[in-house]
Coordinates of C-alpha atoms and ligand atoms in Angstrom, one line a residue:
X741 CA 89.6 104.7 128.3
X742 CA 92.0 103.5 131.0
X743 CA 95.8 103.9 130.5
X744 CA 97.8 100.9 129.3
X745 CA 100.1 99.0 131.7
X746 CA 102.8 98.6 129.1
X747 CA 103.9 100.8 126.2
X748 CA 106.3 99.9 123.4
X749 CA 108.7 102.6 122.2
X750 CA 110.0 102.5 118.7
X751 CA 113.4 104.2 118.7
X752 CA 113.8 106.1 115.4
X753 CA 116.9 108.2 116.4
X754 CA 119.4 106.4 114.2
X755 CA 117.1 106.9 111.2
X756 CA 114.7 109.8 111.6
X757 CA 117.2 111.4 114.0
X758 CA 120.3 111.2 111.8
X759 CA 118.8 111.4 108.3
X760 CA 118.6 115.2 108.4
X761 CA 122.2 115.8 109.5
X762 CA 124.3 117.5 106.8
X763 CA 127.6 116.7 108.5
X764 CA 129.2 113.3 107.8
X765 CA 128.6 110.8 110.7
X766 CA 130.9 107.7 110.6
X767 CA 129.5 104.2 110.5
X768 CA 131.3 103.6 113.8
X769 CA 129.3 106.4 115.5
X770 CA 126.0 105.1 114.1
X771 CA 126.8 101.6 115.2
X772 CA 127.7 102.8 118.7
X773 CA 124.4 104.7 118.9
X774 CA 122.4 101.6 118.0
X775 CA 124.4 99.4 120.4
X776 CA 124.0 102.0 123.2
X777 CA 120.2 102.0 122.6
X778 CA 119.8 98.3 122.6
X779 CA 121.9 98.1 125.9
X780 CA 119.5 100.7 127.4
X781 CA 116.6 98.3 126.8
X782 CA 115.0 99.6 123.6
X783 CA 113.3 96.6 122.0
X784 CA 112.7 98.2 118.6
X785 CA 115.3 100.3 116.8
X786 CA 115.0 101.8 113.4
X787 CA 118.6 101.6 112.3
X788 CA 118.6 103.1 108.8
X789 CA 117.0 103.5 105.4
X790 CA 117.4 101.8 102.0
X791 CA 116.5 104.9 100.1
X792 CA 118.2 106.7 97.2
X793 CA 121.4 108.3 98.4
X794 CA 120.7 111.2 96.1
X795 CA 117.6 111.9 98.2
X796 CA 118.9 111.2 101.6
X797 CA 122.7 111.0 101.5
X798 CA 123.2 110.4 105.3
X799 CA 121.5 107.0 105.1
X800 CA 123.9 105.7 102.4
X801 CA 125.9 103.6 104.8
X802 CA 122.9 101.7 106.3
X803 CA 124.0 98.2 105.1
X804 CA 127.4 98.7 106.8
X805 CA 125.7 99.8 110.0
X806 CA 123.5 96.7 109.9
X807 CA 126.5 94.4 109.5
X808 CA 128.4 95.9 112.4
X809 CA 125.8 96.3 115.1
X810 CA 125.6 93.7 117.9
X811 CA 122.2 92.2 117.4
X812 CA 120.7 91.4 120.8
X813 CA 118.1 88.7 121.2
X814 CA 114.6 90.1 121.5
X815 CA 115.4 93.4 119.8
X816 CA 113.9 94.3 116.4
X817 CA 116.3 96.1 114.1
X818 CA 114.3 97.7 111.3
X819 CA 114.9 99.9 108.2
X820 CA 112.8 102.0 105.8
X821 CA 112.3 100.7 102.2
X822 CA 110.6 103.0 99.7
X823 CA 110.5 100.6 96.8
X824 CA 111.3 97.0 95.8
X825 CA 115.0 97.9 95.3
X826 CA 115.1 99.2 98.9
X827 CA 113.6 96.0 100.2
X828 CA 116.0 93.8 98.2
X829 CA 119.0 95.9 99.5
X830 CA 117.5 95.5 103.0
X831 CA 117.2 91.8 102.7
X832 CA 120.8 91.5 101.4
X833 CA 121.9 93.4 104.5
X834 CA 120.1 90.8 106.7
X835 CA 117.3 93.2 107.8
X836 CA 114.4 91.3 109.4
X837 CA 111.8 94.1 109.4
X838 CA 111.1 97.0 107.1
X839 CA 108.8 100.0 107.0
X840 CA 107.1 101.6 104.0
X841 CA 106.1 105.2 104.1
X842 CA 103.2 107.0 102.6
X843 CA 101.7 110.5 103.2
X844 CA 98.2 111.9 103.9
X845 CA 98.9 114.9 101.6
X846 CA 99.8 114.8 97.9
X847 CA 102.3 117.7 98.2
X848 CA 104.4 115.9 100.7
X849 CA 104.1 112.6 98.9
X850 CA 105.5 114.2 95.7
X851 CA 108.4 116.0 97.5
X852 CA 109.4 113.0 99.7
X853 CA 109.1 110.0 97.4
X854 CA 108.4 111.6 94.0
X855 CA 105.0 110.1 93.3
X856 CA 101.3 110.5 94.2
X857 CA 99.7 108.8 97.2
X858 CA 98.0 106.2 95.1
X859 CA 101.2 105.5 93.1
X860 CA 103.1 105.0 96.4
X861 CA 100.5 102.5 97.6
X862 CA 100.8 100.6 94.3
X863 CA 104.6 100.7 94.7
X864 CA 104.3 99.0 98.1
X865 CA 102.4 96.0 96.8
X866 CA 105.4 94.2 95.4
X867 CA 107.3 95.1 98.6
X868 CA 104.5 93.4 100.7
X869 CA 104.6 90.3 98.4
X870 CA 108.4 90.0 98.6
X871 CA 108.4 90.6 102.4
X872 CA 105.8 87.9 102.9
X873 CA 107.8 85.5 100.7
X874 CA 110.8 86.1 103.0
X875 CA 108.8 86.0 106.2
X876 CA 109.5 89.5 107.3
X877 CA 107.1 92.0 108.8
X878 CA 106.3 95.4 107.3
X879 CA 105.3 98.4 109.3
X880 CA 103.6 101.3 107.6
X881 CA 103.9 105.1 108.1
X882 CA 101.5 107.9 107.2
X883 CA 103.2 111.3 107.2
X884 CA 101.6 114.7 107.6
X885 CA 98.7 113.4 109.5
X886 CA 98.0 116.7 111.2
X887 CA 99.6 119.2 108.9
X888 CA 101.7 119.4 105.7
X889 CA 104.6 121.8 105.0
X890 CA 103.1 122.4 101.5
X891 CA 99.3 122.2 102.0
X892 CA 98.7 123.3 105.6
X893 CA 96.2 121.7 107.9
X894 CA 95.3 118.0 107.1
X895 CA 92.0 116.5 108.2
X896 CA 91.7 113.1 109.9
X897 CA 89.4 112.1 107.0
X898 CA 92.4 112.4 104.6
X899 CA 94.5 110.1 106.9
X900 CA 92.0 107.3 107.5
X901 CA 91.9 105.9 103.9
X902 CA 95.7 105.9 103.6
X903 CA 96.1 104.1 107.0
X904 CA 93.4 101.7 106.0
X905 CA 95.1 100.9 102.7
X906 CA 98.4 100.2 104.4
X907 CA 96.6 98.0 107.0
X908 CA 94.7 96.2 104.3
X909 CA 97.8 95.4 102.3
X910 CA 99.3 93.7 105.3
X911 CA 101.2 96.3 107.4
X912 CA 101.0 94.9 111.0
X913 CA 101.1 98.4 112.4
X914 CA 100.5 101.8 111.0
X915 CA 102.3 104.8 112.6
X916 CA 100.7 108.1 112.2
X917 CA 103.3 110.9 111.8
X918 CA 102.9 114.5 112.7
X919 CA 105.8 115.3 110.5
X920 CA 105.9 119.1 111.1
X921 CA 104.8 118.8 114.7
X922 CA 102.0 121.3 114.4
X923 CA 99.2 119.2 115.9
X924 CA 97.6 119.8 119.3
X925 CA 96.2 117.3 121.8
X926 CA 92.7 118.0 120.6
X927 CA 93.7 117.3 116.9
X928 CA 95.4 114.1 118.1
X929 CA 92.4 112.8 119.9
X930 CA 90.1 113.4 116.9
X931 CA 92.7 111.8 114.6
X932 CA 92.7 108.6 116.5
X933 CA 88.9 108.6 116.9
X934 CA 88.5 108.8 113.1
X935 CA 91.3 106.5 112.0
X936 CA 90.4 103.8 114.6
X937 CA 87.1 103.4 112.7
X938 CA 89.2 101.9 109.9
X939 CA 92.2 100.4 111.7
X940 CA 92.1 98.8 115.1
X941 CA 93.7 100.9 117.9
X942 CA 96.1 98.1 118.8
X943 CA 97.6 98.4 115.3
X944 CA 98.1 102.1 115.4
X945 CA 101.1 104.1 116.7
X946 CA 101.9 107.7 117.3
X947 CA 104.9 109.5 115.7
X948 CA 105.2 113.1 117.0
X949 CA 107.7 115.7 116.1
X950 CA 108.1 118.4 118.7
X951 CA 108.4 121.5 116.5
X952 CA 105.6 123.4 118.3
X953 CA 106.4 121.9 121.7
X954 CA 103.2 119.8 121.6
X955 CA 104.6 116.3 121.3
X956 CA 104.4 115.2 124.9
X957 CA 100.9 116.4 125.2
X958 CA 100.1 114.5 122.0
X959 CA 101.5 111.3 123.4
X960 CA 99.3 111.7 126.5
X961 CA 96.3 112.5 124.4
X962 CA 97.0 109.3 122.4
X963 CA 97.3 107.2 125.5
X964 CA 93.9 108.4 126.4
X965 CA 92.7 107.2 123.0
X966 CA 94.0 103.7 123.7
X967 CA 97.3 104.0 121.7
X968 CA 100.2 102.1 123.2
X969 CA 103.0 102.3 120.7
X970 CA 105.0 105.5 120.2
X971 CA 108.0 106.4 118.0
X972 CA 110.6 108.6 119.6
X973 CA 114.2 109.7 119.1
X974 CA 117.0 109.7 121.6
X975 CA 118.1 113.2 122.6
X976 CA 115.2 114.6 120.4
X977 CA 117.4 114.2 117.3
X978 CA 116.3 114.8 113.8
X979 CA 113.7 116.1 111.4
X980 CA 112.7 115.2 107.9
X981 CA 114.8 116.6 104.9
X982 CA 111.5 117.2 103.0
X983 CA 109.8 119.1 105.9
X984 CA 111.8 122.3 106.4
X985 CA 111.9 123.5 109.9
X986 CA 110.5 120.3 111.4
X987 CA 112.5 119.5 114.6
X988 CA 113.3 116.1 116.0
X989 CA 110.8 113.6 117.2
X990 CA 109.8 113.7 120.8
X991 CA 112.8 112.7 122.8
X992 CA 112.7 109.1 124.0
X993 CA 114.0 110.2 127.4
X994 CA 111.1 112.6 127.8
X995 CA 108.4 110.0 126.8
X996 CA 110.0 107.5 129.2
X997 CA 109.9 110.0 132.1
X998 CA 106.2 110.6 131.3
X999 CA 105.5 106.9 131.2
X1000 CA 107.4 106.2 134.4
X1001 CA 105.4 108.8 136.1
X1002 CA 102.2 107.1 135.0
X1003 CA 103.5 103.7 136.2
X1004 CA 103.6 102.4 132.7
X1005 CA 106.3 99.7 132.0
X1006 CA 108.6 99.9 129.0
X1007 CA 111.7 97.9 130.0
X1008 CA 114.0 100.8 129.3
X1009 CA 116.7 102.1 131.7
X1010 CA 116.5 105.9 131.8
X1011 CA 120.1 106.5 133.0
X1012 CA 121.6 104.4 130.2
X1013 CA 119.3 106.0 127.7
X1014 CA 120.4 109.5 128.8
X1015 CA 124.1 108.4 128.5
X1016 CA 123.4 107.2 124.9
X1017 CA 121.8 110.6 124.1
X1018 CA 124.6 112.6 125.6
X1019 CA 127.2 110.6 123.6
X1020 CA 125.5 111.2 120.2
X1021 CA 124.8 114.8 121.0
X1022 CA 128.6 115.3 121.7
X1023 CA 129.4 113.5 118.4
X1024 CA 127.1 115.9 116.6
X1025 CA 128.3 118.9 118.5
X1026 CA 124.7 119.7 119.6
X1027 CA 122.9 120.5 122.8
X1028 CA 120.9 117.5 123.9
X1029 CA 117.2 118.0 122.8
X1030 CA 115.8 116.1 125.7
X1031 CA 114.5 118.2 128.6
X1032 CA 114.9 115.3 131.0
X1033 CA 118.5 114.7 129.9
X1034 CA 119.3 118.4 130.3
X1035 CA 117.7 118.5 133.8
X1036 CA 119.5 115.3 134.9
X1037 CA 122.9 116.4 133.6
X1038 CA 122.5 119.8 135.4
X1039 CA 122.1 118.0 138.8
Ligands
LIG1252 P1 113.0 108.7 92.1 O1 114.1 109.7 91.7 O2 111.6 109.0 91.6 O3 113.3 107.2 91.6 O4 113.1 108.5 93.6 P2 114.0 106.5 90.5 O5 113.5 105.1 90.5 O6 114.0 107.3 89.2 O7 115.6 106.4 90.9 C1 116.4 107.5 91.0 C2 117.8 107.1 91.4 O8 117.8 106.5 92.7 C3 118.4 105.9 90.5 O9 119.8 106.1 90.4 C4 118.0 104.7 91.2 O10 118.8 103.6 90.9 C5 118.2 105.1 92.6 P3 120.5 106.7 89.1 O11 120.1 105.8 88.0 O12 120.0 108.1 89.0 O13 121.9 106.6 89.5 N1 117.4 104.4 93.6 C6 117.8 103.9 94.7 N2 119.0 103.8 95.3 C7 119.2 103.2 96.5 N3 118.1 102.7 97.1 C8 116.9 102.7 96.6 C9 116.7 103.3 95.4 N4 115.6 103.5 94.6 C10 116.0 104.2 93.5 N5 115.9 102.1 97.3 C11 112.6 107.3 95.7 C12 112.1 107.7 94.3 C13 111.5 106.7 96.5 C14 113.7 106.3 95.4 C15 113.2 108.6 96.4 O14 112.3 109.6 96.3 C16 113.7 108.3 97.8 O15 114.6 107.6 98.0 N6 113.0 109.0 98.8 C17 113.3 108.8 100.2 C18 112.9 110.0 100.9 C19 113.2 109.8 102.4 O16 113.9 108.8 102.8 N7 112.6 110.6 103.3 C20 112.7 110.5 104.7 C21 112.0 109.3 105.3 S1 110.3 109.6 105.5 C22 110.2 110.5 107.0 O17 111.2 110.9 107.5 C23 108.8 110.6 107.6 C24 108.6 109.6 108.8 O18 109.6 109.8 109.8 C25 107.2 109.8 109.5 C26 106.9 111.3 109.7 O19 107.6 112.0 110.5 O20 105.9 111.8 109.1 C27 108.7 108.2 108.4
LIG1253 MG1 109.5 111.4 111.3

């Protein structure tokens, strides 16, 4: 399969990146991050989550963040919604696109959203109905597509029915998440081969965490499988509170560098993106997790 000429990057740093941080991060710092990212040319930014603050305290200020960001034309500002309450809160905050999240393993589903996979799919149905009534699009996630922190290796055959269920209920795109970052390029190719029999490739996305250092190879393997949407996190921020030891998503700067080298267009300015990543890394008092940003700032 030939490589695409254009790839869309879904920036999940303000949500997946920050949700795991124990230290308080001010609304102003979150807003600045989102604004820096939109100014760098990201066209899709996951800004926050309308989840229970008991489960993920860091996302509690998501409504305030939404009301303070500068919304640029042509940029999608999205949020996670685990249930109808989350969708209603998102709508009240003016959110125009939400994402629901399921898992391919029962163990992770229970720990992350306190219900079974089939219960979660049922819980999403009223979200889909209400979203449709308000004319907003819903993206779907499947977590633990290559491995689970509680159950070990996960087969593509476990992922396909969950991805299909999300697609069938109306998710316009289904993002497959290697939550613990244990998958290899071979696993990734097989995953998309199997899932693409149920959901068209054009409606699938790759979401790779870099725990085992495989994320960039997995993005390349996905490109070879005809996938052209990837989730990434500026400065490689993040992890999932219910997947111990999982590092951040692949750094947006590093995916962008790969894509530029392949002559694939994204519309993102690498220098401005690096500046955004450096700023939030300083706020958090962390080393920048992007190899490209580290290399560039050492020059
Ligand atoms: P539960 O405890 O079963 O639900 O949680 P509940 O209905 O019994 O509610 C418990 C309390 O939460 C109640 O408050 C509710 O009002 C409140 P109380 O009466 O005890 O004071 N509540 C809410 N508050 C605010 N917003 C809401 C909401 N819903 C209930 N929407 C629930 C079930 C789904 C709510 C919970 O498990 C939850 O919020 N989980 C979210 C976990 C999460 O955000 N994980 C990280 C995102 S997923 C991820 O990172 C993976 C991804 O990146 C892809 C990948 O890498 O694989 C997407
Ligand atoms: Mg994730």
